[in-house]
Amino acid sequence: MQDHKTIYFKDYLPSPYSVVSCALEFIIEESSTRVENIMEIKRCDPNAKELRLDGEMLDLELIWVNDILYCEEMYTKTEEALILPLDCNSARIRIINRIYPDQNTALEGLYRSGGIWCTQNEPEGFRRITYFIDRPDVMAKFTTKIIANKETCPVLLSNGNLRGTATLENGKHMSLWEDPIPKPCYLFALVAGDLGSITDTFITMSGKKVDLAIYCDRGNENKCHHAMRSLKKSMEWDEYTYGCEYDLEVYNIVAVDSFNMGAMENKGLNIFNSHYVLADEETATDTDFMGIESVIAHEYFHNWTGNRITCRNWFELTLKEGLTVFRDQSFSADMNSELTQRLDDVRALRERQFVEDAGPTSHPIKPDHYMEINNFYTATVYEKGAEVIRMMHTLLGRERFRTAMDRYFENFDGQAVGTEEFLWAMETQSPVDLTQFKRWYSQERTPTLRISVQYRPDSAELVMKIIQNVPKNAQNKEQLPYAMPFKMALLAPDGSEYPLISDDITLLHENVLWIENQIHEICFKEISQPPRLSLNRGFSAPVIIECDTIDYPFLMANERDGFVRFEAAHRFGIETLESMMAGNAVNEHYIESYGAMLCDPTVDPMFKSQILELPTITTLMQRQEIIDVAAIVKVQEELKRVIARRYFTELQTMINALFDPSNVLIDGESMGKRALKNRLLGLVMSLDEESIRYLCIRQYRESLSMSDRLSALDLLENYAPNDVGEALNDFYSRYKDQTLVMNKYFGVCASSRREGTLGRVWALQNDPAYDPKVPNLVRALIGSFARNPVAFYEVSGEGFRFVADKVIEIDALNPQIASGLAGAFKNYGKLSVLQKAQMAMELERIKNHPDLSNNVFEIITKILEAE
Ligand code: ZN
C-alpha cells in the first residue's frame, strides 16, 4: 500500500539549493537509455547541509560530487529521492543512471510512442529521467547531447538551438542542443526517432528569422499544413496583441500518438498529441481543425506565459494555464467569429467546469492542497481560470489590460512567480480595489445571482436587486461573496437600449456594474417604460443567473447581444423540457420562437446551429436533485419530434439547400453551413421517416468532408439501427489503419444511445485497432462510454461495473488516464437509492484495490467522502 499523503500550499518553502546549469547526455539504445547528468549546484540557504534530489524508478549507476566518486555509504537513496550531505556554497554533481523507456506505460519521463522516443515532464516527470531538484522554481540552463543509432533515429531533438552534430562509430550519431534561457526541468524535452517533417520560416517583428518545423510519422507530412499555418498566425498575433516576440532560432513541434494530454509547451520543442496536429479534409472534422488552431496557439503562447515567466510551485498552475487559455480564446475569437467562439467557450465551461465545481472534486482555481498534482489539470484551473482573467479584462478594458500585461512581463520575465504577482500588475491599472476579487482564487463553487426588479412608473425608475448566493465549499465551509463585473442592458420595446443612468458608483463603463456585496441594489433613472432585462451580456461573470422576469421570446427575436440572445433560447429550452418532465404539454410559445429563429434567413448559420441546439443531457442532469437520465432523454426526443413535425417542410428545404457534399473548405461560412445542416438533420432524423434516413445515408456516402460523414454516421447509429451496420463496416474498412479516425469510430459506437452499447464496447476492446496503452483510444472507447449517460447509468448497474474494472486495469498502466476515467463516478451523491448502492460497491472495490495510484485514490476518496 502506498501512503497517500497530502501536500499543502502553506508548507511551501523556497528551495535550499538551486541548479545553475545541467548538462545532459543521453545514449539511447534499443532496450534502455543511459543518462549522464552534470549539474552545477548553488546553495541558497546558508544553513542547508543536505541536498535532496528527486528521482523515481531510476537505476543509479555512479555518482560524483566535486569529482569524488561516492560509494553507497556516502548518500541515502529512497524510492523517491537521493539525499547527499552537502555543506558548501557550490558543487558539481555528476550522475549516471539508466532508464527503460520501453517499459514506461505511464507516459511520464522518457517513453516510447510508436517507435519514437519522447518525453513528458510536466508536472513531475523529469525525476523519472534523472536525479534533479524537480520543482518549477528551480531554473537551470540546459545543454543536451543525444547519441543514438543513425538509421533508426535520424532525428534527434531537444530544447533551444542546435549547436552541433557528428557521426560516430558503430552506426551512431549525435546532436548537441543548447537552451540559452534558464528553465524549470518540467519544460525539458527530447525526441529521437525516424520522423518526417515539414518546414517553414517566420520573421519576427525585430527582423529575426526563426526556423519552424513540424515532425510526424512518415507519410503524414501532408497533414501538418494546417498546424503550420496556425503556428505562424499565433506568432504574428502575439506580437501584434501583446508585443511578445519569439526568442530562439528554432521552433519545433513533434506529433506523437501516445500522449496523456493535448500538448506540451516544452521550450522550443513542443510535443503534441497527434490529434492536435494532423488534419486533412478527408480525415478531420471542422471541430478538429478548430482544435488544432487553438492548441497550437495555446502552446505557442506559453512561451511568454508559462516558460519565460513560470510558476513558483504547482499550486500556482492557473497563473500560466488560466492566462494562456484566455489568450488562446482571444486568438481564436480574432481569427474566427468572436460570438461563436464565446458561445463555444461558455458551453464548454458550463458542461464541464460548472459540473466539476458543483461536485465532490470541486476546488479553487488556486488549490491550497493536493494529493496528486496531476489531478489538478482541470477545467477549473484552466477554463474557470481563464474566466477570472477575462473578468479583469472586462474591468480594466482592452488598453489598460494590455498595459498591465506589459507590467507583468517587464517585472517578472525570467522568474518563477505566483498569482499574487500577476494580480499586482493588474492592480496597477485597475479602477477598483481587487482585494475582494481575489476570492475567485481561493474559493470554489459557482455563485448564483438571484435578480429581481421593480419598476416605478411615476418616477420612471427601475430598481434592480441582486442577491448573491455562494454555496459552501467541498469541506462544507461557508464562503464569502465574490466581486465581479456584470454587463447588462435595459431594453425598450423596439430592442434599443436605455442609457444606464444611476448615481450608483458601481456603474463602471459600457454598461458594466461592479458587484461586491451579497445584496446589491441599484436604481436606474429615466426609464420611460417597463424595460426588458438583458443580463450578464457576453457572460461577463461565470455565474448562474436566476430571474423570473426574463422575456425569452422577446430576447430571442430582438436582442443584439448574441450571448444573451443565445441564452434566452437556451433557458427557454430548459424550462420547456423541465415542464414536460413534470407532465405538462409542450410550450407552444417555445415552438414558435424556435421556429422563428429557424426560419430567419438573416441569422448567421454557425450562430443558428448553436442557438438551435436543445439543452443537453448534462445540462439537465446538473439541475436534477436525483438523476434520471431516461426521463431527460424521453422529453428531449419528444421535443425534437414536435419541432421536426411542425417545421418539416421548412427543415427539408433548408437541409437540401445546405447539402453540399463536395465542399471541403474550412472557412467560417462552409463550416457554419455544415454545422447548421447537421443540427437540422438531427432534428428530422428523430422522426422515423424513410426519406430522411435515405438522405442521411446519402450524406454518409457522398460527403467528402469528415464532418459531414461522421455526423451522418452518428445519426444513423442513434436513429437507424437497421441501416447503420453497413455504414459502420464501410467506415471501418476505409479507416482501420488510421488511428486518429478509429478514435472517431470508437467514439460513435461508445456514445450510442442504442440498446446493447455496453456489449459492443466490450467486444471492441478486442479490435486490432484498439490498444489500452494509447490514451486517445482509451478516451475514445472507454471514456466515451463513461460519458454516455444513457449507457453508463443504465439500471442494471453494469455500466458502473465495467468502468470500475477499467479504472483498476488502466491504473496499473497509466494512473493519469485512470484517474480521468474515475471522474465518471462524480454524480455518486445524486443517485437514486438503488443506483447509489450499486455505485458504492464499485467505488469501494476500486478504493480497496492494492497498489492503487495516488491519482485514482484521491479522486475516489473525494467522491466517497462527499456523501
Ligand atoms: Zn497550457
XYZ file of N, CA and C and ligand atoms in Angstrom, residues 298 302 321 382, ligand 1:
13
model
N -2.209 27.870 -28.106
C -2.055 27.753 -26.652
C -0.601 27.446 -26.278
N 2.310 29.931 -24.440
C 3.010 29.592 -23.197
C 4.455 30.079 -23.198
N -1.858 28.577 -16.816
C -2.902 27.922 -17.608
C -4.134 28.795 -17.824
N -8.000 25.558 -15.597
C -7.852 26.068 -16.967
C -8.983 27.029 -17.349
Zn -1.403 25.120 -21.053
